């Protein structure tokens, strides 16, 4: 089977076109259904008493006054919950040496970060539960707190979990080539230290869960705002000691997730355990303070790095020492070692060089746990790499574009393997850079920059090439022992009226998965896109799958949908051939009509075929297959990951008196293989860029030395907002993957991966005449002013 | 979080509002735009408190020029301040300040009385009052009194307002011919409370400079004013600012940066009043 994607006039040509999102109107009109919209009979609400200390022993808990509050039904301590839910240890076999301590839904003997849930108060309303929570008395003995990353492993630093022996969760050293020799003999070596700030995802809809255990059926139904329903089904079953088949996870509308909602949260597990204990539906909706203090954080990295180049600016070696703090526990079940591991995998990714050493050191801290958040590790690795490349160019007096031209892997060099052992099937760094320079009029911009500098206006241009890991195989989690599916499936069904229902294991988080699936299925079967209804997010009715993470929805879920749709088309044509007395391969389906493949002449509408199959099957030959339901699964197997690539540019102005940065414009050219829906892809890139710009300029979780989170609110944790965002120009180069018919790779994280580095390079470009250089994100006025010696 | 249960009464008129306030003996709070109060109730910071809703009290509404005094009712919304011709003509510093307050939805509800009573040190309007040498008119069971803005703001979120008193209006000396007024601020994102802000009023009898966001209250920069009045340069005025303001370190900026930004603002505001005819910058 092939599809002539190159011909936009082919029949049913939905793939490659912008089609409206089927759920947009519903959401815009406020007719969506989020977890908090669901109200069940006899439903209770839970509020949590959370640790006010970064690290403390729990000496006593008095729940008497809380239990007496009108409306309060029951109060649970850690020990109470532990009877219903077993602890977990978030390690994976392929991350050698990774260690973590057993974690319970509620803290047992010790609380290990401010915000950790200690007591659960269950009441008729959330307000009553909070009234009760305010009256729970917990007696704590405060313990020494570990916050600093670099000293976490010192002899004198107290241990967070003494049974682990030290505060080291994971360390990986990767070495390729003669690194020391290369650096010793290089023409020029440039060193730099970088910091990326701890930040978090800030979903519009906070974490939400409604667990409904029905003792009469032994059935647990969980309505959950999640990215991975099947993973949650498995985790809940395992830790509540239930058969997987007795746990159903339903995920309706989701108000953003960005990786925040792909993890197992203790308070959510407590909610499920409470429902099991009480035999009633129990709802937990995180409020904004809880979100800041207990959603996973990410990107808390400190890096020392260096690059060796020859006299022509050719990169000889890169050497990276990465340190990251992940909070007191590795997060279940994906673990908190992945981000550091990605930094090792991704540094230097776009470039052709020989000697590479990277080490990541992942330490425990008394802060909120960190884990995978959109573009896991990428913004860090890209900032390190692109920062070094720019600094090396500066040292040699080379233009940053020329520096990249000399070092980016050639577009005809694929397939190839990077010094980090990443295998690339086909990338387009040079073509993407060429397109970017055209879009931004690089030379014109440089001229403008120079002219304005004469007038004391400091503008900067920053370029950042990047690679993005998408379409993961079981090499990401499965081989380590996690029950996380890298495969995904789709069932496509034709109903009597000729309409089509597609059930998919990938999920809709607001990013448009259902639009993407509907247009693929419409093209594959040959029906108008409006006749396709997509169902996602229900472990009981959709094929088993992984859900949304690592930019896999379109590349993997989309291919499964395409194959299932094509299979359904075959079955339909088998029936049609019999009915029309002709060979099925002489027929086609266009716009909901069976027609002649050759002339295009319409022969029969699908509703007629449906009528016969479902109501007058007696008129068809007895042995004629008439399966108008088809399921296909897809998993990548040739490559562990489908890498994509791209390049971004930032143009900005630094007010050198105030240290304020004004973003003027941003460009991104990226190659996600086949573009299925141009508008959706561009929106993904734009949204991703905005998140990257947030990391570059605004976002930072401020903890003090006692482990107190100082800015757990929307006024003090600055998310990027529309008024400060620049215009963004998005372009594409398409290098489809050969692993699938669809040829799509992922596009969800590219924007976030490259934007911080582009801004960093642009700020430094602007500061260069003043001798300033910043490498610690976010680039606040204070940091920029300090770099140029102003106050 | 959910607000703790609170009573609610809607006041029919000013005397009703004041009698309700007196009767509550400190247990009730006046509800104006709710843009600060409701947030603190939802965070359970304000305790269990009853609300006296003054949004129907017409005596608190309206903007009027009375001789050379501009009178602004306490219930005047930030949006009205931003769009009023009277304010633009007679108190340009306020009409420049109003669009800098928060976002449109908040400006549609938030009131000048609420902003002054709340006394956030980073708020624009208290600094406007100080720089304009406005009088805050307050009323309680004992009657009405006027308080000079410089005496009204006592400390962080603390004013001279008695427990049983409320703000009814603000009286601002109308902008005289030749007078120049500038409000400027440096905020990380549009709508944020500023890292530092300035209100500069240059009158025939001398300059008045107030800063916001750089200490526990909006402050009158007396040392800098003295330098300006003896015709010192913007740089000279900026140099003495450390005598006027002593910012604190916080998550948004170290104290030294806030002081530096205040100096930048003072230079920019002074240069703007030198360059421009009237207050609009
Ligand atoms: C997201 C956000 C951003 C904001 N950004 C800014 C900003 O940049 N700059 C800024 O200045 N403000 C900002 N604000 C605050 C906003 O301006 C508020 O409207 C204002 O501070 C309070 O006015 P209000 O009418 O809403 O008062 P309310 O919230 O109703 O009341 C605040 C307090 O004042 C008391 N009060 C109200 N009216 C009277 C009265 N007439 N007499 C006595 N006491 C009274 C109340 O009892 C309460 O204690 C922001 C608010 C939000 C939500």
mmCIF file of C-alpha atoms in Angstrom, chain A residues 103-366:
data_model
loop_
_atom_site.group_PDB
_atom_site.id
_atom_site.type_symbol
_atom_site.label_atom_id
_atom_site.label_comp_id
_atom_site.label_asym_id
_atom_site.label_seq_id
_atom_site.Cartn_x
_atom_site.Cartn_y
_atom_site.Cartn_z
ATOM 1 C CA UNK A 103 7.449 5.967 48.671
ATOM 2 C CA UNK A 104 3.958 5.812 50.160
ATOM 3 C CA UNK A 105 0.878 7.809 49.191
ATOM 4 C CA UNK A 106 1.109 9.722 52.475
ATOM 5 C CA UNK A 107 4.330 10.349 54.376
ATOM 6 C CA UNK A 108 4.999 7.647 56.975
ATOM 7 C CA UNK A 109 7.744 8.420 59.515
ATOM 8 C CA UNK A 110 9.210 11.428 57.729
ATOM 9 C CA UNK A 111 8.132 14.189 55.419
ATOM 10 C CA UNK A 112 10.804 14.969 52.854
ATOM 11 C CA UNK A 113 9.682 18.115 51.047
ATOM 12 C CA UNK A 114 7.426 21.066 51.771
ATOM 13 C CA UNK A 115 4.104 20.110 50.298
ATOM 14 C CA UNK A 116 4.370 16.351 50.769
ATOM 15 C CA UNK A 117 0.961 14.999 51.753
ATOM 16 C CA UNK A 118 0.849 13.784 55.358
ATOM 17 C CA UNK A 119 -2.818 13.438 56.281
ATOM 18 C CA UNK A 120 -5.949 13.111 54.118
ATOM 19 C CA UNK A 121 -9.258 14.567 55.283
ATOM 20 C CA UNK A 122 -12.333 13.257 53.495
ATOM 21 C CA UNK A 123 -15.568 15.228 53.633
ATOM 22 C CA UNK A 124 -18.821 15.965 51.855
ATOM 23 C CA UNK A 125 -17.349 19.069 50.256
ATOM 24 C CA UNK A 126 -13.876 20.325 49.530
ATOM 25 C CA UNK A 127 -14.518 23.302 51.813
ATOM 26 C CA UNK A 128 -15.429 21.032 54.738
ATOM 27 C CA UNK A 129 -12.379 18.885 54.011
ATOM 28 C CA UNK A 130 -10.229 22.021 54.171
ATOM 29 C CA UNK A 131 -11.921 23.079 57.407
ATOM 30 C CA UNK A 132 -10.951 19.687 58.795
ATOM 31 C CA UNK A 133 -7.439 19.804 57.387
ATOM 32 C CA UNK A 134 -6.852 23.130 59.121
ATOM 33 C CA UNK A 135 -7.547 21.428 62.456
ATOM 34 C CA UNK A 136 -5.317 18.385 62.062
ATOM 35 C CA UNK A 137 -2.371 18.710 64.393
ATOM 36 C CA UNK A 138 0.873 17.180 63.302
ATOM 37 C CA UNK A 139 3.832 17.298 65.632
ATOM 38 C CA UNK A 140 7.102 17.473 63.708
ATOM 39 C CA UNK A 141 10.741 17.314 64.652
ATOM 40 C CA UNK A 142 12.582 19.195 61.962
ATOM 41 C CA UNK A 143 15.561 17.461 60.401
ATOM 42 C CA UNK A 144 18.503 18.878 58.457
ATOM 43 C CA UNK A 145 17.566 19.850 54.926
ATOM 44 C CA UNK A 146 19.519 19.144 51.732
ATOM 45 C CA UNK A 147 18.903 21.725 49.023
ATOM 46 C CA UNK A 148 22.179 22.420 47.265
ATOM 47 C CA UNK A 149 23.023 20.157 44.329
ATOM 48 C CA UNK A 150 26.793 20.393 44.295
ATOM 49 C CA UNK A 151 27.251 19.616 47.978
ATOM 50 C CA UNK A 152 24.603 16.902 48.172
ATOM 51 C CA UNK A 153 27.240 14.165 48.009
ATOM 52 C CA UNK A 154 29.697 15.715 50.484
ATOM 53 C CA UNK A 155 30.663 13.654 53.491
ATOM 54 C CA UNK A 156 29.238 16.276 55.818
ATOM 55 C CA UNK A 157 25.871 16.564 54.077
ATOM 56 C CA UNK A 158 23.095 14.741 55.927
ATOM 57 C CA UNK A 159 21.431 11.801 54.214
ATOM 58 C CA UNK A 160 17.836 12.039 53.031
ATOM 59 C CA UNK A 161 17.306 8.277 53.128
ATOM 60 C CA UNK A 162 19.960 6.733 55.361
ATOM 61 C CA UNK A 163 19.216 3.245 54.047
ATOM 62 C CA UNK A 164 20.480 4.331 50.611
ATOM 63 C CA UNK A 165 23.920 5.086 51.987
ATOM 64 C CA UNK A 166 24.296 8.414 50.171
ATOM 65 C CA UNK A 167 22.298 11.077 48.348
ATOM 66 C CA UNK A 168 23.313 9.845 44.905
ATOM 67 C CA UNK A 169 20.328 8.592 42.919
ATOM 68 C CA UNK A 170 22.092 7.942 39.629
ATOM 69 C CA UNK A 171 25.283 8.623 37.798
ATOM 70 C CA UNK A 172 26.175 7.892 34.215
ATOM 71 C CA UNK A 173 29.409 8.544 32.408
ATOM 72 C CA UNK A 174 29.543 8.175 28.651
ATOM 73 C CA UNK A 175 32.847 8.399 26.817
ATOM 74 C CA UNK A 176 33.561 8.185 23.126
ATOM 75 C CA UNK A 177 36.950 8.798 21.538
ATOM 76 C CA UNK A 178 40.155 10.176 22.998
ATOM 77 C CA UNK A 179 38.654 13.078 24.879
ATOM 78 C CA UNK A 180 41.606 14.111 27.012
ATOM 79 C CA UNK A 181 44.042 13.887 24.130
ATOM 80 C CA UNK A 182 41.770 15.852 21.826
ATOM 81 C CA UNK A 183 41.340 18.642 24.358
ATOM 82 C CA UNK A 184 45.047 18.693 25.144
ATOM 83 C CA UNK A 185 45.970 19.123 21.505
ATOM 84 C CA UNK A 186 43.189 21.415 20.331
ATOM 85 C CA UNK A 187 43.766 24.826 18.792
ATOM 86 C CA UNK A 188 41.178 26.395 21.054
ATOM 87 C CA UNK A 189 39.253 25.165 24.077
ATOM 88 C CA UNK A 190 36.342 27.165 25.442
ATOM 89 C CA UNK A 191 34.755 26.465 28.816
ATOM 90 C CA UNK A 192 31.480 27.623 30.272
ATOM 91 C CA UNK A 193 29.165 26.856 33.160
ATOM 92 C CA UNK A 194 25.435 26.821 32.739
ATOM 93 C CA UNK A 195 22.432 26.695 35.027
ATOM 94 C CA UNK A 196 18.882 25.954 34.051
ATOM 95 C CA UNK A 197 16.289 26.870 36.620
ATOM 96 C CA UNK A 198 13.986 24.433 38.330
ATOM 97 C CA UNK A 199 10.590 25.025 36.834
ATOM 98 C CA UNK A 200 7.233 23.364 36.438
ATOM 99 C CA UNK A 201 4.468 22.891 33.895
ATOM 100 C CA UNK A 202 1.569 25.056 35.171
ATOM 101 C CA UNK A 203 -1.357 23.357 33.449
ATOM 102 C CA UNK A 204 -4.536 25.412 33.112
ATOM 103 C CA UNK A 205 -6.441 22.438 34.487
ATOM 104 C CA UNK A 206 -4.660 21.262 37.617
ATOM 105 C CA UNK A 207 -4.118 17.610 38.421
ATOM 106 C CA UNK A 208 -7.536 16.030 38.888
ATOM 107 C CA UNK A 209 -8.748 12.576 39.811
ATOM 108 C CA UNK A 210 -12.059 11.003 40.757
ATOM 109 C CA UNK A 211 -11.828 7.411 41.941
ATOM 110 C CA UNK A 212 -14.974 5.320 42.198
ATOM 111 C CA UNK A 213 -14.620 1.900 43.761
ATOM 112 C CA UNK A 214 -17.708 -0.244 43.560
ATOM 113 C CA UNK A 215 -17.380 -3.042 46.132
ATOM 114 C CA UNK A 216 -20.358 -4.903 44.672
ATOM 115 C CA UNK A 217 -18.442 -5.410 41.403
ATOM 116 C CA UNK A 218 -14.922 -5.283 42.764
ATOM 117 C CA UNK A 219 -14.443 -2.611 40.116
ATOM 118 C CA UNK A 220 -12.368 0.538 40.332
ATOM 119 C CA UNK A 221 -13.271 3.247 37.852
ATOM 120 C CA UNK A 222 -10.946 6.225 37.824
ATOM 121 C CA UNK A 223 -11.702 9.457 36.000
ATOM 122 C CA UNK A 224 -8.320 10.992 35.596
ATOM 123 C CA UNK A 225 -6.714 13.948 33.918
ATOM 124 C CA UNK A 226 -3.789 11.943 32.595
ATOM 125 C CA UNK A 227 -1.568 11.385 29.600
ATOM 126 C CA UNK A 228 -1.271 7.635 30.038
ATOM 127 C CA UNK A 229 -4.494 5.838 31.034
ATOM 128 C CA UNK A 230 -3.164 2.336 30.465
ATOM 129 C CA UNK A 231 -0.044 2.995 32.507
ATOM 130 C CA UNK A 232 -2.210 4.273 35.346
ATOM 131 C CA UNK A 233 -4.484 1.245 35.100
ATOM 132 C CA UNK A 234 -1.495 -0.987 35.577
ATOM 133 C CA UNK A 235 -0.026 1.040 38.447
ATOM 134 C CA UNK A 236 -3.295 1.304 40.334
ATOM 135 C CA UNK A 237 -3.999 -2.400 39.940
ATOM 136 C CA UNK A 238 -0.555 -3.344 41.137
ATOM 137 C CA UNK A 239 -0.439 -1.125 44.214
ATOM 138 C CA UNK A 240 -4.038 -1.668 45.281
ATOM 139 C CA UNK A 241 -3.574 -5.378 44.691
ATOM 140 C CA UNK A 242 -6.401 -5.669 42.184
ATOM 141 C CA UNK A 243 -6.508 -7.472 38.830
ATOM 142 C CA UNK A 244 -5.725 -5.056 35.990
ATOM 143 C CA UNK A 245 -8.997 -6.037 34.391
ATOM 144 C CA UNK A 246 -10.851 -4.627 37.387
ATOM 145 C CA UNK A 247 -9.395 -1.174 36.989
ATOM 146 C CA UNK A 248 -10.744 1.159 34.361
ATOM 147 C CA UNK A 249 -9.172 4.556 33.744
ATOM 148 C CA UNK A 250 -11.219 7.112 31.851
ATOM 149 C CA UNK A 251 -9.629 10.302 30.634
ATOM 150 C CA UNK A 252 -11.989 12.919 29.227
ATOM 151 C CA UNK A 253 -10.976 16.429 28.366
ATOM 152 C CA UNK A 254 -7.604 17.483 29.689
ATOM 153 C CA UNK A 255 -6.580 21.091 30.164
ATOM 154 C CA UNK A 256 -2.935 20.700 29.273
ATOM 155 C CA UNK A 257 -0.388 18.281 30.614
ATOM 156 C CA UNK A 258 3.123 18.928 29.214
ATOM 157 C CA UNK A 259 4.462 15.861 30.993
ATOM 158 C CA UNK A 260 3.088 16.943 34.353
ATOM 159 C CA UNK A 261 0.297 14.364 34.077
ATOM 160 C CA UNK A 262 2.260 11.303 33.048
ATOM 161 C CA UNK A 263 3.510 10.457 36.527
ATOM 162 C CA UNK A 264 2.208 8.708 39.611
ATOM 163 C CA UNK A 265 1.409 11.227 42.330
ATOM 164 C CA UNK A 266 1.160 10.170 45.959
ATOM 165 C CA UNK A 267 -1.945 12.271 46.654
ATOM 166 C CA UNK A 268 -3.700 10.764 43.625
ATOM 167 C CA UNK A 269 -2.816 7.245 44.738
ATOM 168 C CA UNK A 270 -4.134 8.168 48.193
ATOM 169 C CA UNK A 271 -7.399 9.287 46.601
ATOM 170 C CA UNK A 272 -7.765 5.939 44.847
ATOM 171 C CA UNK A 273 -6.914 4.074 48.049
ATOM 172 C CA UNK A 274 -9.483 6.091 50.000
ATOM 173 C CA UNK A 275 -12.179 5.200 47.493
ATOM 174 C CA UNK A 276 -11.229 1.571 47.914
ATOM 175 C CA UNK A 277 -11.321 1.927 51.683
ATOM 176 C CA UNK A 278 -14.628 3.762 51.837
ATOM 177 C CA UNK A 279 -16.412 2.206 48.862
ATOM 178 C CA UNK A 280 -17.436 5.647 47.661
ATOM 179 C CA UNK A 281 -16.391 7.987 44.856
ATOM 180 C CA UNK A 282 -13.667 10.377 46.037
ATOM 181 C CA UNK A 283 -12.513 13.451 44.177
ATOM 182 C CA UNK A 284 -9.244 15.320 44.431
ATOM 183 C CA UNK A 285 -8.557 18.471 42.429
ATOM 184 C CA UNK A 286 -5.198 20.082 43.135
ATOM 185 C CA UNK A 287 -5.457 23.793 43.780
ATOM 186 C CA UNK A 288 -2.854 26.196 42.428
ATOM 187 C CA UNK A 289 -0.654 26.196 45.519
ATOM 188 C CA UNK A 290 -0.712 22.400 45.634
ATOM 189 C CA UNK A 291 0.148 22.382 41.949
ATOM 190 C CA UNK A 292 3.240 24.488 42.455
ATOM 191 C CA UNK A 293 4.365 22.541 45.499
ATOM 192 C CA UNK A 294 3.600 18.999 44.337
ATOM 193 C CA UNK A 295 3.380 18.809 40.530
ATOM 194 C CA UNK A 296 6.672 17.520 39.270
ATOM 195 C CA UNK A 297 9.350 20.121 38.735
ATOM 196 C CA UNK A 298 12.116 19.821 36.167
ATOM 197 C CA UNK A 299 15.336 21.203 34.724
ATOM 198 C CA UNK A 300 17.195 21.886 37.963
ATOM 199 C CA UNK A 301 20.645 21.503 36.404
ATOM 200 C CA UNK A 302 24.115 22.921 36.891
ATOM 201 C CA UNK A 303 26.633 22.155 34.196
ATOM 202 C CA UNK A 304 30.343 22.663 33.573
ATOM 203 C CA UNK A 305 31.193 22.105 29.943
ATOM 204 C CA UNK A 306 33.901 22.701 27.388
ATOM 205 C CA UNK A 307 34.397 22.425 23.672
ATOM 206 C CA UNK A 308 37.561 21.852 21.662
ATOM 207 C CA UNK A 309 37.865 23.252 18.127
ATOM 208 C CA UNK A 310 40.542 23.436 15.502
ATOM 209 C CA UNK A 311 41.725 26.654 13.883
ATOM 210 C CA UNK A 312 38.981 26.469 11.245
ATOM 211 C CA UNK A 313 36.291 26.187 13.845
ATOM 212 C CA UNK A 314 35.726 22.491 13.384
ATOM 213 C CA UNK A 315 34.462 20.846 16.566
ATOM 214 C CA UNK A 316 36.855 18.207 17.853
ATOM 215 C CA UNK A 317 35.386 17.367 21.202
ATOM 216 C CA UNK A 318 32.716 18.179 23.749
ATOM 217 C CA UNK A 319 33.003 17.448 27.460
ATOM 218 C CA UNK A 320 30.023 17.918 29.752
ATOM 219 C CA UNK A 321 29.650 17.500 33.504
ATOM 220 C CA UNK A 322 25.959 17.745 34.384
ATOM 221 C CA UNK A 323 24.536 17.867 37.909
ATOM 222 C CA UNK A 324 20.870 17.745 38.734
ATOM 223 C CA UNK A 325 18.736 17.612 41.857
ATOM 224 C CA UNK A 326 15.544 15.582 41.705
ATOM 225 C CA UNK A 327 13.941 15.989 45.113
ATOM 226 C CA UNK A 328 13.697 13.234 47.732
ATOM 227 C CA UNK A 329 12.373 10.411 45.536
ATOM 228 C CA UNK A 330 12.762 9.262 41.982
ATOM 229 C CA UNK A 331 9.269 9.657 40.495
ATOM 230 C CA UNK A 332 7.299 6.549 39.670
ATOM 231 C CA UNK A 333 7.313 4.737 37.272
ATOM 232 C CA UNK A 334 9.354 6.607 34.650
ATOM 233 C CA UNK A 335 12.028 7.618 37.159
ATOM 234 C CA UNK A 336 13.824 10.891 37.617
ATOM 235 C CA UNK A 337 17.070 9.733 36.026
ATOM 236 C CA UNK A 338 15.766 10.160 32.490
ATOM 237 C CA UNK A 339 16.336 13.905 32.286
ATOM 238 C CA UNK A 340 20.024 13.694 33.187
ATOM 239 C CA UNK A 341 20.331 10.672 30.944
ATOM 240 C CA UNK A 342 18.868 12.697 28.069
ATOM 241 C CA UNK A 343 21.412 15.433 28.615
ATOM 242 C CA UNK A 344 24.115 12.809 28.100
ATOM 243 C CA UNK A 345 22.328 11.450 25.029
ATOM 244 C CA UNK A 346 21.646 14.779 23.371
ATOM 245 C CA UNK A 347 24.597 17.129 23.872
ATOM 246 C CA UNK A 348 26.393 17.828 20.635
ATOM 247 C CA UNK A 349 23.530 16.117 18.794
ATOM 248 C CA UNK A 350 23.431 18.186 15.597
ATOM 249 C CA UNK A 351 27.185 18.117 15.040
ATOM 250 C CA UNK A 352 29.780 15.953 13.393
ATOM 251 C CA UNK A 353 32.585 15.512 15.909
ATOM 252 C CA UNK A 354 34.681 12.713 17.302
ATOM 253 C CA UNK A 355 35.425 12.960 20.992
ATOM 254 C CA UNK A 356 32.612 13.129 23.511
ATOM 255 C CA UNK A 357 32.439 12.763 27.232
ATOM 256 C CA UNK A 358 29.357 13.459 29.288
ATOM 257 C CA UNK A 359 28.554 12.648 32.838
ATOM 258 C CA UNK A 360 25.334 13.237 34.689
ATOM 259 C CA UNK A 361 25.101 13.153 38.458
ATOM 260 C CA UNK A 362 21.576 12.926 39.816
ATOM 261 C CA UNK A 363 21.256 13.769 43.501
ATOM 262 C CA UNK A 364 18.476 13.738 46.061
ATOM 263 C CA UNK A 365 17.229 16.945 47.680
ATOM 264 C CA UNK A 366 14.468 18.126 50.015
#
